[in-house]
Each structure stands twice: as structure tokens, then as C-alpha cells.
Short mmCIF file of C-alpha atoms in Angstrom, two decimals:
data_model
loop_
_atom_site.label_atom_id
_atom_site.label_comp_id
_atom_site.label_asym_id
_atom_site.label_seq_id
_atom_site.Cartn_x
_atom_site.Cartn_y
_atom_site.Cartn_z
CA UNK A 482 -12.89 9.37 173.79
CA UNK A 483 -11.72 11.21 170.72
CA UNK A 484 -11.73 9.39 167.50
CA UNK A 485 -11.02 10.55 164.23
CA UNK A 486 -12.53 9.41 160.90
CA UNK A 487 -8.64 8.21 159.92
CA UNK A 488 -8.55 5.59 162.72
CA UNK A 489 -12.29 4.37 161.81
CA UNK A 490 -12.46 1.04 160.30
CA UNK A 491 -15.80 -0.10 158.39
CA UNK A 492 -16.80 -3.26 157.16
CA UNK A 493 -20.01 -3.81 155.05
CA UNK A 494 -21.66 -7.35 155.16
CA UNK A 495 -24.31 -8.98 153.80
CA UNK A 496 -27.33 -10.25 155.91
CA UNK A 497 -30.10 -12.87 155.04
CA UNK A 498 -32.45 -9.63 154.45
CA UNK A 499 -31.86 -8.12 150.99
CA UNK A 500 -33.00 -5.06 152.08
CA UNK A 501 -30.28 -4.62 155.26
CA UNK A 502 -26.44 -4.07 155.57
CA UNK A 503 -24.56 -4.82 158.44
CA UNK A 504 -21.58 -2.37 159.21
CA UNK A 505 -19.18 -3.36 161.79
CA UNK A 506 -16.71 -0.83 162.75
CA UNK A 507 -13.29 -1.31 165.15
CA UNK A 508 -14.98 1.50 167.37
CA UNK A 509 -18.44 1.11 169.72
CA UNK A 510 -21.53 3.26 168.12
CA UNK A 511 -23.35 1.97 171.45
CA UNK A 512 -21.13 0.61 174.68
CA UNK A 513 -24.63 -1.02 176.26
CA UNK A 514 -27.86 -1.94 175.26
CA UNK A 515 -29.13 -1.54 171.76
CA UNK A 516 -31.08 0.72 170.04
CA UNK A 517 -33.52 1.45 167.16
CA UNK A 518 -34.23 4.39 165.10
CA UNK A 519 -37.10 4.44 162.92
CA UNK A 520 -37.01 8.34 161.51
CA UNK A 521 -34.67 11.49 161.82
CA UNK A 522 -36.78 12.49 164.99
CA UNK A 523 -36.07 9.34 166.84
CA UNK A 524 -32.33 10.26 167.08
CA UNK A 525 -32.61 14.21 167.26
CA UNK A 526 -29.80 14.52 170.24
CA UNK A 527 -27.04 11.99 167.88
CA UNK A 528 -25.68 13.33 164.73
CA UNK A 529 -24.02 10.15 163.61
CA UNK A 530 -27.66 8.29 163.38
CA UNK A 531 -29.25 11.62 162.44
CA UNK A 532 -27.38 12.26 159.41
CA UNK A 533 -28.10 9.05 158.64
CA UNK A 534 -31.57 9.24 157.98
CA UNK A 535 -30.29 11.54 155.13
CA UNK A 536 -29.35 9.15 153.00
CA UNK A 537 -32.03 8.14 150.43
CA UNK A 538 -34.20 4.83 151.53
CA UNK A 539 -33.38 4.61 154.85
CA UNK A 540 -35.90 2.72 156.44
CA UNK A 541 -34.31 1.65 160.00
CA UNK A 542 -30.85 2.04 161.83
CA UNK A 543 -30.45 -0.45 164.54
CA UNK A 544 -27.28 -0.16 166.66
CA UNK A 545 -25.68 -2.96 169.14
CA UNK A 546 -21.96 -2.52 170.42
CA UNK A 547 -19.56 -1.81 166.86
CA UNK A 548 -22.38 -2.75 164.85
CA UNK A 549 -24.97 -1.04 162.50
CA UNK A 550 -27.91 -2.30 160.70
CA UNK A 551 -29.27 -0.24 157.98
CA UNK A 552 -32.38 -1.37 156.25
CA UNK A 553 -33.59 0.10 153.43
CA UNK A 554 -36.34 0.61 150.55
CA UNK A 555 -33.94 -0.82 147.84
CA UNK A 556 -33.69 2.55 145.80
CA UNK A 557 -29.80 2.79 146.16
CA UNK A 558 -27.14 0.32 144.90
CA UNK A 559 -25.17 -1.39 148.09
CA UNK A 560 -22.25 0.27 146.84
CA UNK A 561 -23.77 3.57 146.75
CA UNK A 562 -24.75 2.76 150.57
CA UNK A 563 -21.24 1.78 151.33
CA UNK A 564 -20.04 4.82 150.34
CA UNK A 565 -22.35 7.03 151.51
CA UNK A 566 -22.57 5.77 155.16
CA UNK A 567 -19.37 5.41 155.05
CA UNK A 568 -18.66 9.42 154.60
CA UNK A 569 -21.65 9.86 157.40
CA UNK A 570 -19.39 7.90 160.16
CA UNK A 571 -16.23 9.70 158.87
CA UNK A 572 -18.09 12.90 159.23
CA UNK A 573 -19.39 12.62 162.76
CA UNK A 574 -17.64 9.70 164.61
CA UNK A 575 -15.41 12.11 165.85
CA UNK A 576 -18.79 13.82 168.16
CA UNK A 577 -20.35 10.39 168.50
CA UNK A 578 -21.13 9.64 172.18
CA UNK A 579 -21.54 5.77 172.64
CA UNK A 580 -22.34 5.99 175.98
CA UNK A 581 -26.19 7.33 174.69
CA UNK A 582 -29.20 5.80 175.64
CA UNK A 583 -32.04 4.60 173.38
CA UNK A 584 -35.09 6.07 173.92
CA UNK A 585 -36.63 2.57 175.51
CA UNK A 586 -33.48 3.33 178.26
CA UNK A 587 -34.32 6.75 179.73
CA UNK A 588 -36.14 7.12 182.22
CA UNK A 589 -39.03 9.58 182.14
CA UNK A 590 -39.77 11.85 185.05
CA UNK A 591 -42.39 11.10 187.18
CA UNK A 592 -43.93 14.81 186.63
CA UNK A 593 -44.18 14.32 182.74
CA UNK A 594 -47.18 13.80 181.23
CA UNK A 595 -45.42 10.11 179.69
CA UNK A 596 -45.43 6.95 182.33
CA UNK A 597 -42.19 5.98 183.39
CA UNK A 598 -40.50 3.15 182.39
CA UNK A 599 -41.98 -0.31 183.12
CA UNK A 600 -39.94 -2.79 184.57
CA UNK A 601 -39.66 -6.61 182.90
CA UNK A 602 -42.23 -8.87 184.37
CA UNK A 603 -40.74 -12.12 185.82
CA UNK A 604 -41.78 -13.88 183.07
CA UNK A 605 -40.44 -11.64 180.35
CA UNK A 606 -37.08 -12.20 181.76
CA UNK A 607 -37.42 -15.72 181.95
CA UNK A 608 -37.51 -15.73 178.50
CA UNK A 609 -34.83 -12.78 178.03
CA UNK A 610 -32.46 -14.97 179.35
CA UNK A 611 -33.58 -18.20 177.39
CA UNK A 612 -33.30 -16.20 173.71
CA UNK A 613 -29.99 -14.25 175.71
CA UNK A 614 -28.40 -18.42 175.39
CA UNK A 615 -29.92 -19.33 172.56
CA UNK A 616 -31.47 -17.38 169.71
CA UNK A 617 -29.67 -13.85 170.10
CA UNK A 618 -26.37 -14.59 169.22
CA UNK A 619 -27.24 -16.26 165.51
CA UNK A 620 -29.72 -13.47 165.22
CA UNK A 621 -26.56 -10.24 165.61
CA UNK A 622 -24.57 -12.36 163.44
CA UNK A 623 -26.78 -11.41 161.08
CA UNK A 624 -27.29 -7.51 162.09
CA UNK A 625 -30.52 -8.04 163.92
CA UNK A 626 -32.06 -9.29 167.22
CA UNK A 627 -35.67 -9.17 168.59
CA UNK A 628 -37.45 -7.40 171.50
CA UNK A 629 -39.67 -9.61 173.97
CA UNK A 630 -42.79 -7.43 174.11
CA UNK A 631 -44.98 -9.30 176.50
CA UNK A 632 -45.43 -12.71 177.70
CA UNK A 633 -48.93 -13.95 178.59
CA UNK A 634 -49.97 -17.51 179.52
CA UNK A 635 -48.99 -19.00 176.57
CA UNK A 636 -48.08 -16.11 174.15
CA UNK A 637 -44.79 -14.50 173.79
CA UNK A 638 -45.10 -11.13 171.47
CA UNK A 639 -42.15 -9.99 170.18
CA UNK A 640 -40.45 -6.94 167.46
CA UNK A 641 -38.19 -7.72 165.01
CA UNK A 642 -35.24 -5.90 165.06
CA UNK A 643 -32.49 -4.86 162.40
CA UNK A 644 -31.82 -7.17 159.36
CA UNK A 645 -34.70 -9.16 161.66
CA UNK A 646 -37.45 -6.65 160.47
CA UNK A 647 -38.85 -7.69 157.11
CA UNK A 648 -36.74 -10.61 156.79
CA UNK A 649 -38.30 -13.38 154.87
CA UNK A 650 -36.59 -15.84 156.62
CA UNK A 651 -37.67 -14.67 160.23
CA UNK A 652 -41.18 -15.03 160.00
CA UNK A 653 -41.03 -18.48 158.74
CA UNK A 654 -37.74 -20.82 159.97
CA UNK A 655 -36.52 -18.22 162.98
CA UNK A 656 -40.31 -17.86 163.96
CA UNK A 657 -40.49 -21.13 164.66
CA UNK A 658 -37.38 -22.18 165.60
CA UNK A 659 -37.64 -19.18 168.68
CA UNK A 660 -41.46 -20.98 169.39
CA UNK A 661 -39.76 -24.45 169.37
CA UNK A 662 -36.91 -23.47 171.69
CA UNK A 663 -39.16 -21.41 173.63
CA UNK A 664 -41.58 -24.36 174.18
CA UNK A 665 -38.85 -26.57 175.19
CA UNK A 666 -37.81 -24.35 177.81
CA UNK A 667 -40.68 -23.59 179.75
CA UNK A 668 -42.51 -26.59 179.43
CA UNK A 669 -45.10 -25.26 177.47
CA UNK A 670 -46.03 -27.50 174.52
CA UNK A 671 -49.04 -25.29 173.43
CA UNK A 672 -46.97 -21.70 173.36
CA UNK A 673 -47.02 -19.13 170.41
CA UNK A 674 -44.49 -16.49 169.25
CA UNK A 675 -46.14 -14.02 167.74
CA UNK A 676 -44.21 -11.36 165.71
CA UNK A 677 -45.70 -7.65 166.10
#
């Protein structure tokens, strides 16, 4: 696929985080999955999320289909991060490979010193598919999403992602709405969310 900056279209929204921007594009930036990119290093191998990181503040990039969260410290205007992500994509959509995985996605080889990649327990993807119905959806309207860690008797652990991470709003009202819905679900009145 070979798109040029020209045929890119960006829009810059507004999330309930003050410190994240949403930028949805008419192009993917990831075709499946979703990823998250904490520092330069974490996206080495992709220019488009690499150069990035170049941009003053940048505290997170989190990437699902033709979306892009960028969180930030705050230093720079919104308008000066408009316009300088902006000239990033226009820069280096045109080597951007959507089809790359997230580092949570490859596998590693069995002779490597890492472990390979663990496989969801049953119960993890019990509740996948519960916040997959209900909680996702309202959560990447807003540029973010969340990551079941672990589940445990009756403790779910989960990341913040995106606008999600450092959101005021999603450690109080989403916290408990996901441990409400969650406890409806499964039957289990006495269950915690817990936000790592």
C-alpha cells in the first residue's frame, strides 16, 4: 500500500484526559490489534511512531486501527501538537507498515533468553469478551482502552491505555463502572478491578 502525505486526512479531537489527543486519520496506522509505545526504543523498527517521540512532551502513543492517542506532559499548546504530528504522519505515512506487530504480539523464540508469549487464561478471556461488549467501545471513543492483566479469584488487574492512562475520570466513574459490569457478569458480587 502506497500512500502519500496528500491523500492523508487527520482529525484532532479532544478526549476526557487533558493531557491526550486523539488523531483519527482516513488511513490504518495498525490493521489488527493495538499497540503502546512508551519511549523512542519501544518503536525502534517504525518511523512514523519513532519520530514521534521527537516531539517535545510526549509521554505515550497508543495506536488502534486509524486512530492515535498521544498523551503528553502539557508543555506544548494543542495547536502546536496538531501541527507538529501532523508534519510527522505527512513525513513518514508514506513508509508506514500497518500490518506491524506490537511488541506484546511477537512471538519470541524459544532459544532466546525472554519466555515466549503466554497464552490468555480461560478466565482472562472470559472477561476479554465481557469488556469486548461492553466497556471497550465507550473507552476508543475516547482514544483509549485497557489491558486485562490477570484475573484471580476475585481480582481482575488491569493497564490503562491511551487517553485511559492518567485520566481522572478512569480511576473513579470507569473504575467502577468496569467492577460493576464485571460483577454482574460473572456472578461475583465481592470482585475488584484494580488499575496497575
Amino acid at each position: 500500500m502506497n500512500i502519500e502525505a496528500k491523500d492523508v486526512l487527520i482529525r484532532m479531537l479532544a478526549t476526557p484526559n487533558p493531557y491526550a489527543l486523539k488523531f483519527v486519520l482516513n488511513v490504518p496506522l495498525k490493521n489488527k490489534g493495538r499497540a503502546t509505545f512508551y519511549s523512542k526504543e519501544d518503536c525502534s523498527d517504525l518511523p512514523l511512531f519513532h519520530s514521534l517521540f521527537d516531539i517535545s512532551g510526549v509521554k505515550q502513543i497508543f495506536v488502534f486501527q486509524n486512530q492515535m492517542t498521544f498523551t503528553h506532559d502539557g508543555s506544548l499548546s494543542e495547536q502546536d501538537i496538531e501541527k507538529q504530528v501532523t508534519a510527522v504522519i505527512g513525513t513518514r505515512i508514506a513508509v508506514h507498515n500497518p500490518d506491524f506487530l506490537s511488541f506484546e504480539e511477537r512471538e519470541v523464540p524459544v532459544s532466546s533468553s525472554e519466555s515466549p508469549k503466554k497464552e490468555k487464561s480461560p478466565e482472562v478471556l472470559k472477561v476479554e469478551q465481557i469488556l469486548d461488549r461492553t466497556v471497550r467501545p465507550g473507552l476508543q471513543a475516547d482514544g483509549g482502552d485497557l489491558e486485562v492483566l490477570s484475573v484471580d479469584e476475585n481480582e481482575v488487574r488491569i493497564s490503562y491505555q491511551g487517553a485511559c492512562g492518567g485520566c481522572p475520570s478512569a480511576m473513579m466513574g470507569t473504575l467502577e463502572a468496569i467492577e460493576n459490569i464485571l460483577r454482574y457478569e460473572t456472578g461475583k458480587e465481592n470482585l475488584k478491578v484494580i488499575p496497575i
